[in-house]
Amino acid sequence: MDIIGAYPTFYVPYIGSAWVMGIIGVIHVLASHTSVGAAFLFAILETKAYRDAQPQLLDFIRRFGVFLLVFSYVIGSITGPGIWYAITVASPRGVSGLIHNFVWVWATEWIYFTVEVIGVYALVYLIGKIDPLTHLKLTWSFALASWATMLLIVGILSFMMWPGNAAWYETGSTNDAFYNLNFFAHLGIRTGSMLVMAVVVGFIVASGMKDVDLKVSVMRLLAPIGVVGGFFAVMMFLYYLQTLPGNALIMLRSHLLPRYADGMIAVFVVTTLYLLIGWARPQLVKPPLAIALFLLLATIGVWPEERMRESMRKPYVVGQYIYGNQVISRDAPGKGVVGEVDAIAEKGLLALHPFIPDRLRSVTADNRLEVGELLTKIACSNCHSLEPGAPLRSLPDKFHGSGDKDLIAAFLNGPLKHGAIPYMPRIDLPPDEADAIAAYLADVGGPTRAEPTIAATPSDSKEN
Ligand code: HEC
């Protein structure tokens, strides 16, 4: 191997490209899940309106539909391509891996998405203009098309966690990739939570309606759907935990659950109580409360959930064969993919990576820090930011602000070199490259850079 198929590294200072992706992703999940969930609420409400001759329910559907058109669909359609841009620069090989597995799945998804977008316009603007049964059929088609987009994307997202079977590495087949081990569990979680989100957003719309009778009857119909959706999502989450690879379970136990479990349980309890109140005493739910609950769900529910799913996958970004730092970790003969870790150990990133400026191709006393910075960005920055105090697993913080180059080198030449940490890639580099990274990290994280004023302030002299 003379070269690895790497792309230039896109580094976003402080928050890292991972958080850029995370922020766009969470907004997208909120918008898209609300839309898909709402599609089912429309279908259920409209069926009831049709069967029980309650045409006033259609007023709510129209109102909610326009609300979604203005918010969800606009935000969803902007953030969707936003995710493409963000992941393409943050993780070009991850995207490439997905496209090589799922190009037709994506093409199919786009067709359903088109049906969904045309469907929502047709649904909103044709209420009362075509005969009710045809409209009802239109609404159910819209709901199924919306859910199909979710189903297809979930197959792709679940493969990012892992194929779950050895077959895919040999066959490279789209079916082996798509129907991976955690596909159904993952789809179940999202299906349950999309109903909760749609009901919570539906409450915002319903709580602002002047017609009190309609408000009460709509909320009484929606609340139980949200409660059932929430319980279903939790059951599916427990099932999902059974379908995860070992590295994800370690990451979950050691870093994620201790941090997020309490918040997630609290969100579940508060949301369920809120929905029960909406069921029993709909008059108590006013727009400010409804909006507050939505924000709670977004910040303490969806953000940690997406963050956990992304973090659990570490050290991989796709299918347990592409590391987060874009290095291929193992062979996948079904796709003609060859592992790169051993070649990098032997020849070094400086020799094999195509985007190294010539003056940095070999380490000298003059360029050591600069090479170190570049290598750290290539090898670590997908998962760690380089600034002290930064939110994305800051590397200086991980080394406790140490300026001790030998200590850092010991970590690089010990656990990292041997792939001993289950949630980090095996990063095995020639001695001069590891040394350059250690020198750079000691420089950037050590006390002289991170807290330059301490030694100079007179008030500190007491402590010396
Ligand atoms: C694919 C993602 C990924 C890459 C690339 C990566 N790390 Fe990590 N690293 C992690 C995760 C995940 C943790 C767990 C800590 C957390 O989530 O807060 C971690 C933790 C650490 C820790 C703390 C030890 C521990 O067990 O918690 C150190 C030190 C560290 N990384 C150094 C590095 C260095 C140096 C590089 C580059 C040479 C690097 N990492 C590359 C994902 C990564």
XYZ file of C-alpha atoms and ligand atoms in Angstrom:
507
model
C 0.000 0.000 0.000
C 1.524 3.319 -1.130
C -1.325 5.615 -0.271
C -4.526 5.471 1.774
C -7.793 6.795 0.377
C -8.005 9.630 2.877
C -9.452 13.108 2.303
C -8.335 16.433 3.765
C -9.285 16.747 7.431
C -11.982 19.295 8.188
C -11.346 20.759 11.609
C -13.846 22.975 13.375
C -12.106 24.626 16.330
C -13.516 24.051 19.780
C -16.737 22.131 19.020
C -15.286 19.849 16.356
C -17.080 18.767 13.212
C -18.888 16.152 15.308
C -20.872 18.786 17.170
C -21.676 20.691 13.979
C -23.137 17.456 12.690
C -24.839 16.801 16.042
C -26.540 20.195 16.194
C -27.854 19.983 12.642
C -28.841 16.350 13.204
C -30.853 17.022 16.342
C -32.809 19.844 14.708
C -33.460 17.537 11.775
C -34.615 14.684 13.990
C -37.040 17.002 15.781
C -38.512 18.281 12.527
C -38.604 14.983 10.676
C -39.929 12.813 13.512
C -42.615 15.362 14.280
C -43.702 15.341 10.641
C -43.777 11.563 10.329
C -45.573 11.167 13.663
C -48.046 13.891 12.735
C -48.826 12.084 9.482
C -50.118 9.155 11.546
C -52.040 11.426 13.893
C -53.743 12.962 10.855
C -54.620 9.546 9.500
C -56.044 8.372 12.828
C -57.977 11.589 13.470
C -59.320 11.730 9.975
C -60.469 8.100 10.137
C -62.369 9.019 13.280
C -63.765 12.164 11.661
C -64.976 10.076 8.747
C -66.455 7.178 10.742
C -68.098 9.225 13.489
C -69.096 12.143 11.264
C -67.006 14.698 13.179
C -65.820 17.007 10.383
C -64.634 19.615 12.915
C -61.592 17.404 13.567
C -60.468 18.345 10.060
C -60.091 21.957 11.254
C -57.406 20.800 13.641
C -55.716 18.740 10.929
C -55.624 21.751 8.628
C -54.224 23.959 11.381
C -51.592 21.441 12.415
C -50.769 20.766 8.744
C -50.093 24.437 8.042
C -48.010 24.671 11.229
C -45.920 21.717 10.013
C -45.552 23.184 6.536
C -44.187 26.395 7.990
C -41.914 24.839 10.614
C -41.160 21.138 10.189
C -41.031 20.918 6.444
C -38.985 24.062 5.936
C -36.593 23.238 8.771
C -36.466 19.557 7.808
C -35.716 20.320 4.183
C -32.927 22.731 5.083
C -31.293 20.544 7.712
C -31.539 17.372 5.600
C -29.114 18.649 2.942
C -27.240 20.322 5.837
C -26.510 16.872 7.210
C -25.180 15.810 3.826
C -22.808 18.778 3.686
C -21.688 18.308 7.277
C -21.054 14.567 7.077
C -19.340 14.829 3.733
C -16.636 17.079 5.121
C -16.601 15.618 8.638
C -16.459 11.994 7.592
C -15.948 11.614 3.854
C -15.035 7.954 4.032
C -17.984 7.193 6.267
C -20.291 8.748 3.684
C -18.517 6.935 0.901
C -18.959 3.637 2.756
C -22.686 4.317 3.127
C -23.159 5.334 -0.478
C -21.378 2.209 -1.691
C -23.824 0.123 0.316
C -27.045 2.027 0.039
C -27.203 4.121 -3.076
C -30.480 2.550 -4.262
C -31.940 2.650 -0.793
C -31.328 6.389 -0.782
C -32.809 6.739 -4.244
C -35.928 4.945 -3.008
C -36.038 7.148 0.055
C -36.002 10.250 -2.121
C -39.009 8.977 -4.036
C -40.962 8.456 -0.817
C -39.799 11.837 0.414
C -41.140 13.477 -2.740
C -44.463 11.697 -2.217
C -44.418 12.898 1.391
C -43.837 16.553 0.503
C -46.405 16.610 -2.300
C -48.718 14.666 0.023
C -48.629 17.200 2.828
C -49.495 20.069 0.475
C -52.279 18.068 -1.136
C -53.612 17.008 2.234
C -53.756 20.509 3.676
C -55.117 22.285 0.622
C -57.634 19.641 -0.480
C -59.510 19.373 2.822
C -63.171 19.976 2.004
C -62.432 20.234 -1.733
C -62.528 16.548 -2.660
C -64.801 13.810 -1.405
C -63.957 12.705 2.166
C -63.118 9.091 1.403
C -60.594 10.026 -1.291
C -59.061 12.523 1.096
C -58.848 9.870 3.787
C -57.017 7.546 1.397
C -54.683 10.375 0.503
C -53.922 10.956 4.178
C -53.125 7.298 4.834
C -50.879 7.171 1.742
C -49.105 10.262 3.013
C -48.617 8.622 6.439
C -47.214 5.421 4.967
C -44.897 7.294 2.577
C -43.609 9.385 5.482
C -42.946 6.316 7.581
C -41.224 4.634 4.628
C -38.661 7.458 4.560
C -37.967 6.802 8.230
C -37.750 3.049 7.748
C -35.215 3.370 4.930
C -33.031 5.871 6.741
C -33.107 3.764 9.910
C -31.727 0.779 7.983
C -28.804 2.936 6.922
C -28.273 4.438 10.372
C -28.365 1.016 12.030
C -25.682 -0.253 9.697
C -23.540 2.607 10.944
C -23.622 0.875 14.341
C -22.764 -2.518 12.880
C -23.943 -5.121 10.392
C -24.298 -7.475 13.350
C -23.331 -10.505 11.305
C -20.128 -11.670 9.694
C -21.872 -12.303 6.375
C -21.861 -8.718 5.165
C -18.050 -8.453 5.221
C -17.915 -11.382 2.824
C -20.949 -10.662 0.635
C -21.046 -6.868 0.722
C -24.747 -7.274 -0.047
C -27.192 -4.444 0.549
C -29.641 -6.808 2.229
C -27.036 -8.014 4.720
C -26.221 -4.386 5.442
C -29.784 -3.122 5.650
C -31.463 -5.825 7.752
C -28.734 -5.607 10.351
C -29.112 -6.823 13.896
C -30.477 -3.658 15.449
C -32.652 -2.450 12.586
C -36.063 -3.423 14.023
C -35.263 -2.253 17.539
C -33.998 1.069 16.218
C -37.055 1.488 13.994
C -39.260 0.713 16.994
C -37.628 3.399 19.154
C -38.037 6.019 16.461
C -41.599 4.982 15.652
C -42.624 5.252 19.318
C -40.853 8.540 19.864
C -42.146 10.122 16.654
C -45.671 9.675 18.052
C -44.655 11.312 21.333
C -43.062 14.245 19.506
C -46.017 14.707 17.193
C -48.441 14.684 20.124
C -46.322 17.172 22.087
C -46.199 19.496 19.066
C -49.873 18.803 18.401
C -50.586 20.045 21.934
C -48.876 23.352 21.067
C -51.260 23.762 18.132
C -54.324 22.475 19.973
C -53.734 24.536 23.126
C -53.921 27.735 21.094
C -57.318 26.953 19.557
C -60.275 29.161 20.434
C -62.913 26.436 20.074
C -62.719 24.877 23.546
C -64.809 21.812 22.727
C -62.639 20.983 19.749
C -59.472 21.567 21.781
C -60.683 19.191 24.495
C -61.752 16.464 22.124
C -58.538 16.670 20.063
C -56.291 16.535 23.114
C -58.245 13.609 24.559
C -57.712 11.748 21.290
C -54.027 12.596 20.985
C -52.856 12.040 24.571
C -53.263 8.241 24.706
C -51.431 7.882 21.389
C -48.489 9.782 22.914
C -48.527 7.689 26.093
C -48.580 4.426 24.158
C -45.847 5.725 21.822
C -43.652 6.597 24.824
C -44.010 3.176 26.420
C -43.393 1.476 23.108
C -40.222 3.544 22.594
C -38.927 2.542 26.044
C -39.615 -1.154 25.452
C -37.865 -0.924 22.111
C -34.910 0.856 23.723
C -34.503 -2.072 26.139
C -34.633 -4.455 23.176
C -32.156 -2.212 21.311
C -29.643 -2.585 24.157
C -29.648 -6.352 23.492
C -28.640 -5.795 19.874
C -25.519 -3.698 20.435
C -21.893 -4.689 19.878
C -19.558 -5.081 22.879
C -17.731 -1.777 22.358
C -21.047 0.098 22.439
C -22.069 -1.535 25.708
C -18.729 -0.625 27.293
C -19.061 2.969 26.133
C -22.625 3.067 27.386
C -21.755 1.793 30.839
C -18.523 3.695 31.324
C -19.313 7.106 29.846
C -22.869 7.568 28.632
C -25.412 6.158 31.048
C -23.758 7.723 34.117
C -24.134 11.072 32.386
C -27.492 10.861 30.644
C -29.594 8.144 32.293
C -31.155 10.363 34.989
C -32.101 13.050 32.482
C -33.670 10.542 30.128
C -35.712 8.898 32.859
C -36.809 12.361 34.024
C -37.885 13.333 30.495
C -39.890 10.134 30.170
C -41.633 10.633 33.530
C -42.353 14.341 32.992
C -43.631 13.812 29.442
C -45.867 10.922 30.477
C -47.319 12.969 33.348
C -47.866 15.892 31.011
C -49.692 13.719 28.493
C -51.823 12.232 31.259
C -52.738 15.746 32.397
C -53.615 16.602 28.799
C -55.824 13.520 28.754
C -57.593 14.150 32.046
C -57.657 17.980 32.151
C -57.011 19.341 28.652
C -58.022 22.860 29.761
C -54.884 23.075 31.919
C -52.558 22.828 28.905
C -51.804 26.369 27.668
C -49.379 27.335 24.860
C -46.442 28.391 27.146
C -46.565 25.039 28.975
C -46.859 23.166 25.686
C -43.844 25.002 24.252
C -41.811 24.464 27.436
C -42.471 20.758 27.256
C -41.404 20.602 23.650
C -38.132 22.353 24.516
C -37.566 19.943 27.382
C -38.046 16.998 25.063
C -35.673 18.536 22.520
C -32.844 19.370 24.907
C -32.975 16.638 27.541
C -34.554 13.934 25.398
C -33.467 14.103 21.777
C -30.026 15.701 22.144
C -28.699 13.082 24.624
C -30.340 10.300 22.654
C -28.612 11.311 19.414
C -25.355 12.035 21.231
C -25.470 8.587 22.816
C -26.142 6.850 19.544
C -23.226 8.648 17.898
C -20.869 8.065 20.835
C -21.774 4.434 21.377
C -20.576 3.588 17.922
C -17.037 4.601 18.764
C -14.403 3.859 17.660
C -16.217 3.262 14.374
C -18.223 5.600 12.211
C -19.651 2.937 9.910
C -20.206 -0.822 10.016
C -17.349 -1.619 12.394
C -14.849 -1.310 9.580
C -14.319 2.450 9.194
C -12.861 4.182 12.224
C -14.074 7.617 13.272
C -10.736 9.042 12.152
C -11.400 7.743 8.617
C -8.887 4.889 8.741
C -10.154 1.504 7.513
C -9.849 -0.866 10.444
C -10.296 -4.259 8.757
C -10.764 -6.001 5.439
C -14.253 -6.165 3.962
C -13.640 -8.411 0.940
C -17.293 -8.193 -0.156
C -16.649 -4.536 -0.969
C -13.006 -4.859 -1.977
C -12.029 -2.844 1.100
C -8.623 -3.426 2.697
C -7.631 -2.612 6.286
C -5.026 0.139 6.684
C -3.960 0.003 10.314
C -0.937 -2.271 9.810
C 0.294 -0.359 6.779
C 0.106 2.894 8.766
C 2.026 1.255 11.626
C 4.745 0.260 9.226
C 5.035 3.284 6.937
C 3.395 6.074 8.894
C 0.613 8.520 8.169
C 3.057 11.089 6.823
C 4.040 8.740 4.018
C 0.625 7.247 3.258
C -1.786 10.147 3.698
C -2.293 12.003 0.389
C -2.895 15.430 1.921
C 0.337 16.149 3.780
C 2.238 19.257 2.559
C 5.675 18.224 1.281
C 7.548 20.276 3.864
C 5.831 18.229 6.610
C 6.433 14.790 5.116
C 9.293 14.097 7.500
C 9.707 15.233 11.088
C 12.540 17.646 11.906
C 13.363 19.649 15.023
C 11.906 22.746 13.328
C 8.607 21.350 12.134
C 7.907 18.880 14.961
C 5.084 20.891 16.539
C 3.500 21.675 13.203
C 3.631 18.032 12.118
C 2.303 17.060 15.528
C -0.658 19.381 15.126
C -1.469 18.045 11.663
C -1.188 14.415 12.784
C -3.327 15.067 15.838
C -5.972 16.607 13.635
C -5.862 13.637 11.270
C -5.710 10.918 13.906
C -7.757 12.297 16.793
C -9.825 15.370 15.911
C -12.880 13.563 14.600
C -13.546 12.562 18.182
C -11.558 15.057 20.265
C -11.224 18.816 20.111
C -7.758 20.194 20.653
C -8.516 23.213 22.834
C -8.462 22.995 26.627
C -11.974 23.162 28.073
C -13.630 22.434 24.714
C -16.828 20.365 24.842
C -15.906 17.544 22.451
C -13.738 15.304 24.690
C -10.978 17.941 24.773
C -7.600 16.212 24.412
C -5.715 18.549 26.764
C -8.436 17.838 29.343
C -8.187 14.101 28.742
C -4.500 14.419 29.630
C -5.482 16.549 32.640
C -3.714 19.620 31.303
C -0.416 17.798 31.407
C 2.641 19.258 29.683
C 4.552 16.041 30.237
C 5.477 14.813 26.796
C 6.715 11.442 28.053
C 3.445 10.720 29.786
C 1.484 11.479 26.638
C 3.885 9.427 24.529
C 3.448 6.516 26.960
C -0.307 6.606 26.300
C 0.240 6.739 22.537
C 2.814 3.949 22.552
C 0.870 1.836 25.036
C -2.925 1.504 24.961
C -3.492 3.413 21.709
C -0.797 1.564 19.779
C -2.131 -1.802 20.868
C -5.804 -1.016 20.441
C -6.395 -1.742 24.119
C -9.226 0.760 24.617
C -12.466 -0.618 23.171
C -13.971 2.761 22.290
C -10.866 4.199 20.625
C -9.286 3.169 17.324
C -6.031 1.279 17.290
C -3.661 4.096 16.331
C -0.286 2.534 15.762
C 2.255 5.039 14.456
C 6.022 4.973 13.828
C 8.028 6.423 16.768
C 8.767 9.826 15.184
C 5.083 10.443 14.442
C 3.925 9.446 17.928
C 6.656 11.677 19.300
C 5.456 14.650 17.222
C 1.882 14.192 18.468
C 3.078 13.953 22.070
C 5.207 17.075 21.651
C 2.297 19.007 20.214
C -0.195 17.858 22.856
C 2.251 18.641 25.642
C 2.693 22.097 24.166
C -0.983 22.851 23.598
C -2.273 21.342 26.818
C 0.547 22.031 29.230
C 0.373 24.762 31.864
C 2.454 27.266 29.865
C -0.093 27.507 27.061
C -3.335 26.674 28.802
C -2.942 28.966 31.788
C -0.251 31.418 30.769
C -0.965 33.918 33.541
C -0.639 31.697 36.590
C 3.115 31.876 37.033
C 3.111 35.608 36.425
C 0.409 36.635 38.889
C 1.796 37.777 42.233
C -1.182 36.426 44.187
C -0.130 32.917 43.287
C 3.229 33.208 44.971
C 1.651 32.338 48.323
C 0.994 28.852 47.114
C 4.559 28.239 45.999
C -13.045 7.322 16.856
C -13.004 8.219 17.947
C -11.703 8.502 18.658
C -10.480 8.819 18.121
C -10.129 8.958 16.662
C -9.613 9.058 19.238
N -10.301 8.887 20.418
Fe -9.610 9.189 22.271
N -11.400 8.724 23.076
C -12.519 8.411 22.356
C -13.623 8.150 23.242
C -15.032 7.793 22.812
C -13.128 8.308 24.547
C -13.904 8.124 25.835
C -14.020 9.407 26.570
C -15.296 10.211 26.419
O -16.198 9.868 25.672
O -15.357 11.254 27.101
C -11.727 8.667 24.409
C -10.862 8.908 25.469
C -9.549 9.311 25.339
C -8.656 9.538 26.441
C -8.989 9.347 27.920
C -8.831 7.918 28.296
C -10.101 7.167 28.510
O -10.043 5.926 28.475
O -11.179 7.761 28.701
C -7.450 9.935 25.912
C -6.201 10.286 26.680
C -7.594 9.935 24.468
N -8.886 9.542 24.151
C -6.590 10.285 23.571
C -6.699 10.198 22.184
C -5.651 10.562 21.260
C -4.303 11.126 21.646
C -6.129 10.319 20.002
C -5.414 10.489 18.686
C -4.085 10.010 18.573
C -7.477 9.800 20.150
N -7.799 9.741 21.480
C -8.298 9.441 19.088
C -12.626 8.324 20.981
C -11.582 8.563 20.102
